[in-house]
PDB file of C-alpha atoms in Angstrom:
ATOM      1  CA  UNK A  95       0.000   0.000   0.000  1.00 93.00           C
ATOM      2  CA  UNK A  96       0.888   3.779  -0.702  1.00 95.00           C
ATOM      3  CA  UNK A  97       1.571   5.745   2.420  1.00 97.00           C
ATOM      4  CA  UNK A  98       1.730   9.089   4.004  1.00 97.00           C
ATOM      5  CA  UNK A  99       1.977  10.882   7.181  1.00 98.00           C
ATOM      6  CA  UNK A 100       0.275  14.617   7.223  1.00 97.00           C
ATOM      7  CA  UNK A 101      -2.050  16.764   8.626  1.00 96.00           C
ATOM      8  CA  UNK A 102      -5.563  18.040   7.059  1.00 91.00           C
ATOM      9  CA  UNK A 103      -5.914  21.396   6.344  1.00 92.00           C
ATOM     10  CA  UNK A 104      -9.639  22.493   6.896  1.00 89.00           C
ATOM     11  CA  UNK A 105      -9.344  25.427   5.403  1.00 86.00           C
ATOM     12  CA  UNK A 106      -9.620  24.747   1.317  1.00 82.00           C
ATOM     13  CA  UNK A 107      -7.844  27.106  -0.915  1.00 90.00           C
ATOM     14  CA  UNK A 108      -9.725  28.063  -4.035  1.00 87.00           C
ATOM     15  CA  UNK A 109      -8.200  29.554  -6.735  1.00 88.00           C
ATOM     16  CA  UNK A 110     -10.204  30.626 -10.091  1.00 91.00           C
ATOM     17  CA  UNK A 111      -8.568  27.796 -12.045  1.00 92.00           C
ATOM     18  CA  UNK A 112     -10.035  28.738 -15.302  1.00 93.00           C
ATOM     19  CA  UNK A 113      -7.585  31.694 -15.665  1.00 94.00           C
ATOM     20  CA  UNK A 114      -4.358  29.250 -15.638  1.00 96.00           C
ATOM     21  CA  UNK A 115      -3.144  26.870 -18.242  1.00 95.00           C
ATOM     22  CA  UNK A 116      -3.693  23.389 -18.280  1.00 93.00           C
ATOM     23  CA  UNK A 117      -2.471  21.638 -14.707  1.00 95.00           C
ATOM     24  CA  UNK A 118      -3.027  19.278 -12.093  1.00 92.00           C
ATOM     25  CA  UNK A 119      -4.626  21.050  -9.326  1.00 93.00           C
ATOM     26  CA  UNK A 120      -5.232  19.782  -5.537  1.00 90.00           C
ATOM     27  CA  UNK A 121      -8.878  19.145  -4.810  1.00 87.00           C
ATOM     28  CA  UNK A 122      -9.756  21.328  -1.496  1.00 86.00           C
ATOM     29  CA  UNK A 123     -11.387  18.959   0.261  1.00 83.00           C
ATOM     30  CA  UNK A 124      -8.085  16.885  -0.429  1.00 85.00           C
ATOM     31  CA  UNK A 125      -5.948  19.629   0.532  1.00 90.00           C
ATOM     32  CA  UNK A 126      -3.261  18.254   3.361  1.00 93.00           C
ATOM     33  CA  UNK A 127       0.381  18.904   4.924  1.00 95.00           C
ATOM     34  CA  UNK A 128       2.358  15.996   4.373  1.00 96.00           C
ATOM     35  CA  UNK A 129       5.404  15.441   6.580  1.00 97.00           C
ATOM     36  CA  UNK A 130       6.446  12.159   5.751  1.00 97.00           C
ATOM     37  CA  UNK A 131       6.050  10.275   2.394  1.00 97.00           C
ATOM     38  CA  UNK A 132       6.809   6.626   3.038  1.00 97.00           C
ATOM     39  CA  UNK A 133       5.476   4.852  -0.896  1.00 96.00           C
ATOM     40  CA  UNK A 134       5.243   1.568  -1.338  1.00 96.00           C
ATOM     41  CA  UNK A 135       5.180  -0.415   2.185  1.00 97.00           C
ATOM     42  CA  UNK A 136       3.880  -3.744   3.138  1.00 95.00           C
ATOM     43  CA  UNK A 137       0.803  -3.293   5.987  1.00 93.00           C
ATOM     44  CA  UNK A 138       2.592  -4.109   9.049  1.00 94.00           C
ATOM     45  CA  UNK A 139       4.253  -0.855   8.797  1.00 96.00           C
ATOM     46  CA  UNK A 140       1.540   0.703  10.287  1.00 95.00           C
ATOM     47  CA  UNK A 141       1.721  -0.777  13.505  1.00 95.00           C
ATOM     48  CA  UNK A 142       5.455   0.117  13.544  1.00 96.00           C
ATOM     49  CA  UNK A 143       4.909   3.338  13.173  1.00 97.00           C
ATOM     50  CA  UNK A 144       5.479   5.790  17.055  1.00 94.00           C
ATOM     51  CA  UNK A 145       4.915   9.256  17.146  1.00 94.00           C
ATOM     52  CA  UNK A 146       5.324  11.182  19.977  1.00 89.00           C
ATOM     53  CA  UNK A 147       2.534  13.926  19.783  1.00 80.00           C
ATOM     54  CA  UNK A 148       3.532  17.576  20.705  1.00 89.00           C
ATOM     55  CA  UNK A 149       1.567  20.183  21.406  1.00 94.00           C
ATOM     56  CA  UNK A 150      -1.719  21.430  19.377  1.00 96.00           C
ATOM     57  CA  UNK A 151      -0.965  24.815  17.483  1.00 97.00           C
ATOM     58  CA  UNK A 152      -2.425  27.355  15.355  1.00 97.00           C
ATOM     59  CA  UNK A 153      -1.203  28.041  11.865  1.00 97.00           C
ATOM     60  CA  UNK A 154      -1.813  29.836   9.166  1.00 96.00           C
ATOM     61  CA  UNK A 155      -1.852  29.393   5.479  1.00 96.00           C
ATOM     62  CA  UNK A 156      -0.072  32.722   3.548  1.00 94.00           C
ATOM     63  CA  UNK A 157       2.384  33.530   0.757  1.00 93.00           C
ATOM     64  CA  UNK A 158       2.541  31.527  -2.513  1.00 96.00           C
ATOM     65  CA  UNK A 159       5.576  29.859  -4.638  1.00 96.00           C
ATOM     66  CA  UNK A 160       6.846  27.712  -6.770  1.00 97.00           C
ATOM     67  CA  UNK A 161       8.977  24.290  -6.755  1.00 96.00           C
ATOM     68  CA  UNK A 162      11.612  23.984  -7.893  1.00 95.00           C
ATOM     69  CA  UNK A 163      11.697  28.244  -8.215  1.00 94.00           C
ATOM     70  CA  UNK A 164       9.428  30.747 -10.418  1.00 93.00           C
ATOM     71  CA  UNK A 165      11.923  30.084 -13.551  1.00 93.00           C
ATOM     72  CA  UNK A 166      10.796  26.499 -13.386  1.00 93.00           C
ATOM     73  CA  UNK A 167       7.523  25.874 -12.112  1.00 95.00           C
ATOM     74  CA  UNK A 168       6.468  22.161 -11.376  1.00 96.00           C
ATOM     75  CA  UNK A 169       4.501  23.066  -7.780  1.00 97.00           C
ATOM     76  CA  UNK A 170       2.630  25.874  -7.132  1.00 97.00           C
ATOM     77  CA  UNK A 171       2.291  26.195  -3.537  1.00 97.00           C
ATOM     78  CA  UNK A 172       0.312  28.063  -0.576  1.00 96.00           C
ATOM     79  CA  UNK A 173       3.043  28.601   2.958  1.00 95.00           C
ATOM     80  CA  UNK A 174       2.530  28.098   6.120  1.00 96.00           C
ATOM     81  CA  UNK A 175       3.375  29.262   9.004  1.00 97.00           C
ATOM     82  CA  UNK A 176       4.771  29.104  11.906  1.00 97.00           C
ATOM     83  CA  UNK A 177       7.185  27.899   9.772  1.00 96.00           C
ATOM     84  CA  UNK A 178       9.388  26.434  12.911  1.00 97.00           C
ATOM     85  CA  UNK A 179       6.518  24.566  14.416  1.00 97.00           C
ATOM     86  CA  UNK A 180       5.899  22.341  11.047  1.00 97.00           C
ATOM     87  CA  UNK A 181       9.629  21.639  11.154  1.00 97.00           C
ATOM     88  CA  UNK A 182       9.502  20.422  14.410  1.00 96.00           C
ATOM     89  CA  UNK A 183       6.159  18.190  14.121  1.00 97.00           C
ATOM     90  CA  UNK A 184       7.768  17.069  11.009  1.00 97.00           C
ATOM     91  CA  UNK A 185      10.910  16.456  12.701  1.00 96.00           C
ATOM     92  CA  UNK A 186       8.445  14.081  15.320  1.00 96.00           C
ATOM     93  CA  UNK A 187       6.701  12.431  12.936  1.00 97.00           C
ATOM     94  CA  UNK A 188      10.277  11.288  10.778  1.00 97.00           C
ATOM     95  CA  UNK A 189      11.344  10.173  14.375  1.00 96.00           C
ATOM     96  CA  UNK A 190       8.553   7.922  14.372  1.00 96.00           C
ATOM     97  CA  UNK A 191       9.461   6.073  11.596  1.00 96.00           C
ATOM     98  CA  UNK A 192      12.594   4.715  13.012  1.00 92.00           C
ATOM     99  CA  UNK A 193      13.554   1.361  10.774  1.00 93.00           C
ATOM    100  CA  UNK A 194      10.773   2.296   7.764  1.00 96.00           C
ATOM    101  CA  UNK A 195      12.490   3.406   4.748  1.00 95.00           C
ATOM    102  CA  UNK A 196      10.971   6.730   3.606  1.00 96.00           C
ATOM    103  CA  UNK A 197      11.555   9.645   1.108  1.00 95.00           C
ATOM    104  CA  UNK A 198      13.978  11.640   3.235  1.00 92.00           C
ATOM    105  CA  UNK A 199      14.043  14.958   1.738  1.00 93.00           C
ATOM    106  CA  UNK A 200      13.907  18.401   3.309  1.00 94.00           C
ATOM    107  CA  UNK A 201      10.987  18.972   4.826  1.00 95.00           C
ATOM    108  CA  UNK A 202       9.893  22.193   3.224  1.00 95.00           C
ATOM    109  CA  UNK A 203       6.211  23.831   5.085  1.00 95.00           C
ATOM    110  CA  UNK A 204       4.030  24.062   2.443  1.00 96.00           C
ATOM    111  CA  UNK A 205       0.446  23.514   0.747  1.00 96.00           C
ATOM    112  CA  UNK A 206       0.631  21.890  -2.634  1.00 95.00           C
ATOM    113  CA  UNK A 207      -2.124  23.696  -4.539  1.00 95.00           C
ATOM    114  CA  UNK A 208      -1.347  22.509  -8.463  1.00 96.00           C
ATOM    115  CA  UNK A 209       1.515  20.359 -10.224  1.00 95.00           C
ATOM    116  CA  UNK A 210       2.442  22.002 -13.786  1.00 95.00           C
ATOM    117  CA  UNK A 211       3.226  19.260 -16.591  1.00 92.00           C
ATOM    118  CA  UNK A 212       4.025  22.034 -18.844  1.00 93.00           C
ATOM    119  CA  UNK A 213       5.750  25.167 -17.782  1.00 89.00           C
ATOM    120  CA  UNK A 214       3.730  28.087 -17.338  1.00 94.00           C
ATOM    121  CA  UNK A 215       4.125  31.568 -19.460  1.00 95.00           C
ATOM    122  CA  UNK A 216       5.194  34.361 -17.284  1.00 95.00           C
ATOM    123  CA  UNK A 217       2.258  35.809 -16.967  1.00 96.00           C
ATOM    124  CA  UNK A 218       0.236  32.598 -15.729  1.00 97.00           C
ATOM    125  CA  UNK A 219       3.254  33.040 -13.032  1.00 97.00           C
ATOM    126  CA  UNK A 220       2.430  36.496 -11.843  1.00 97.00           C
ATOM    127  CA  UNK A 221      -1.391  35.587 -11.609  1.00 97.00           C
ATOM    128  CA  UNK A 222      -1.139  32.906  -9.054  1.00 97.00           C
ATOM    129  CA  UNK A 223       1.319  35.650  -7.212  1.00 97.00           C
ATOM    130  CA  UNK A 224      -1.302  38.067  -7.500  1.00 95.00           C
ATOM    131  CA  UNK A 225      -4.198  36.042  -6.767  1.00 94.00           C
ATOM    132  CA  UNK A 226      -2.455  34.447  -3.612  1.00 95.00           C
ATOM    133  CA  UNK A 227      -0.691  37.635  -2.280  1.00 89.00           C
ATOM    134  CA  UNK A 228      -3.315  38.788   0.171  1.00 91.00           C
ATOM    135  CA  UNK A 229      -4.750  35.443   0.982  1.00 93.00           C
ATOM    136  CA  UNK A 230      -4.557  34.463   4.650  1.00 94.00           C
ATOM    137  CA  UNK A 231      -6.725  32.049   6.361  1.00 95.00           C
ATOM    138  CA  UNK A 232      -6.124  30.401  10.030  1.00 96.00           C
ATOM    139  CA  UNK A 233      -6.357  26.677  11.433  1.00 95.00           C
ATOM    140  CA  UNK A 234      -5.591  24.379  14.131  1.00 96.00           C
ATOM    141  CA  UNK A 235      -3.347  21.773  13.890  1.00 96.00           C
ATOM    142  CA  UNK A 236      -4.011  19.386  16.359  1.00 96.00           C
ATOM    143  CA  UNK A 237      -3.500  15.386  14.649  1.00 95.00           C
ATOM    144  CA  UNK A 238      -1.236  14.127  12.449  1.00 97.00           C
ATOM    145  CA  UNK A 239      -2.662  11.392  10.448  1.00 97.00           C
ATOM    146  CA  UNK A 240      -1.254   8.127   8.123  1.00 97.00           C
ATOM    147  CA  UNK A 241      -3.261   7.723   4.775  1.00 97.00           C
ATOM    148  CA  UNK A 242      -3.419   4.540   2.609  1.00 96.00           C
ATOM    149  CA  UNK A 243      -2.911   6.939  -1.271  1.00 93.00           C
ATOM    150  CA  UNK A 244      -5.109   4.921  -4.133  1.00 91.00           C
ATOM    151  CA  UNK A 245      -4.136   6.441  -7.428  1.00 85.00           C
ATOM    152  CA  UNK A 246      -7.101   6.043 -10.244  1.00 83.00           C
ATOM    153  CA  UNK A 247      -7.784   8.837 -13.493  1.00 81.00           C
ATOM    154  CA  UNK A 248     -10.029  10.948 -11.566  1.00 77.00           C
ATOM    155  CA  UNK A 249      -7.157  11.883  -8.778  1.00 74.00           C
ATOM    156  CA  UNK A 250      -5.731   9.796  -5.622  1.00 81.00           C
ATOM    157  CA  UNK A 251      -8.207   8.866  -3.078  1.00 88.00           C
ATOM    158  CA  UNK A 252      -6.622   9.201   0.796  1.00 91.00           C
ATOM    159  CA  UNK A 253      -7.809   6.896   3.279  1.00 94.00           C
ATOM    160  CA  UNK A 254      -7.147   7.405   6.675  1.00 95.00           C
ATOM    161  CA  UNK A 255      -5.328   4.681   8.442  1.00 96.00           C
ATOM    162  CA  UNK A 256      -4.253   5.440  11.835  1.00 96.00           C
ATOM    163  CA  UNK A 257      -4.713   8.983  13.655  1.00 96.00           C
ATOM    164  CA  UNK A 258      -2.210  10.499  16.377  1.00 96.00           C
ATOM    165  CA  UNK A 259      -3.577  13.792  18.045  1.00 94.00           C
ATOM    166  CA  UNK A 260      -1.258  16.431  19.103  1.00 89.00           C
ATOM    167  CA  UNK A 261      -1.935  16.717  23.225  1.00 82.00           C
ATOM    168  CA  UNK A 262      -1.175  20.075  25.295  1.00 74.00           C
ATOM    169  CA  UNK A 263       1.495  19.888  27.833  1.00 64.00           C
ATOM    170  CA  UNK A 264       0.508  18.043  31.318  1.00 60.00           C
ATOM    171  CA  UNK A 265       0.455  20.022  34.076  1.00 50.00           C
ATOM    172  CA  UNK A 266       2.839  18.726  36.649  1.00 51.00           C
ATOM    173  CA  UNK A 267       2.942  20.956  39.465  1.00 49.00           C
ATOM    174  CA  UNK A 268       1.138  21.185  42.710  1.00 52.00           C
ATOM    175  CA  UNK A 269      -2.658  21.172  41.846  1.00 46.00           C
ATOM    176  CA  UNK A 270      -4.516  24.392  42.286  1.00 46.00           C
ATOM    177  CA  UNK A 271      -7.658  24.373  44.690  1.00 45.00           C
ATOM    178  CA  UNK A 272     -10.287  26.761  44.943  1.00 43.00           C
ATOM    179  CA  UNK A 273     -11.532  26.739  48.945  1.00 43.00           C
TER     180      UNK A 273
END
């Protein structure tokens, strides 16, 4: 089974895709983070699978790129922020994976929003700058999740596999009574 570790983003970003050339664009309700991409694996992986939950945090989707860089588009992209905190629940969930071969690249905080087959002119460039520029939109990430990825024609399908939520700090200090 296909595998990946990320988090939903409730928050859909909708973009007037009739204005762009031809590409592969994310679904909203499909939008999601993902932190770890671990392909191919046989199903006892996701047993193996530990991730130590941090804390719950709020985030926010705002700014706009490209992968590899505007000269090349392949992935335009929404950021996120705080940038620090995705790096270090990314960082948690990698540690989980101890002994499961993954894609170990950078972890880079972003929102995949469209994959380009063809590069796009210039101008098709500065719209999705334009468009995005402003945009701002909050959300609370507070679960990390592993999907089982189906590919078919009409887009992959995601089905959630196992859930880990993100848990606020325990209090450890002397209790505080009212009285």
């Amino acid at each position: 089974m296909r595998l990946f570790i990320a988090t939903h983003v409730p928050v859909g970003v909708r973009v007037d895709r009739s204005k762009f050339p031809r590409a592969s664009w994310v679904r909203p309700e499909s939008q999601h983070l993902t932190f770890a991409f671990l392909g191919e694996q046989e199903e006892s992986v996701v047993d193996r699978i530990r991730i130590e939950p941090g804390p719950p945090f709020e985030a926010r989707l705002q700014g706009c790129g490209f992968f590899p860089d505007r000269r090349r588009p392949r992935v335009g992209w929404v950021g996120v922020e705080p940038a620090e905190r995705f790096l270090d629940l990314a960082h948690r969930v990698r540690e989980g994976l101890h002994g499961i071969d993954f894609d170990a690249k950078p972890f880079k905080p972003h929102l995949t929003l469209v994959r380009m087959r063809d590069p796009w002119p210039l101008d098709a460039i500065a719209l999705f700058e334009q468009e995005l520029r402003d945009y701002s939109a909050a959300f609370i990430v507070d679960r990390v999740t592993l999907y089982a990825s189906q590919l078919n024609p009409n887009g992959a399908v995601h089905t959630p596999l196992k859930t880990w939520g993100l848990l606020p700090p325990t209090h450890t200090g002397p209790s505080l009574r009212s009285g």
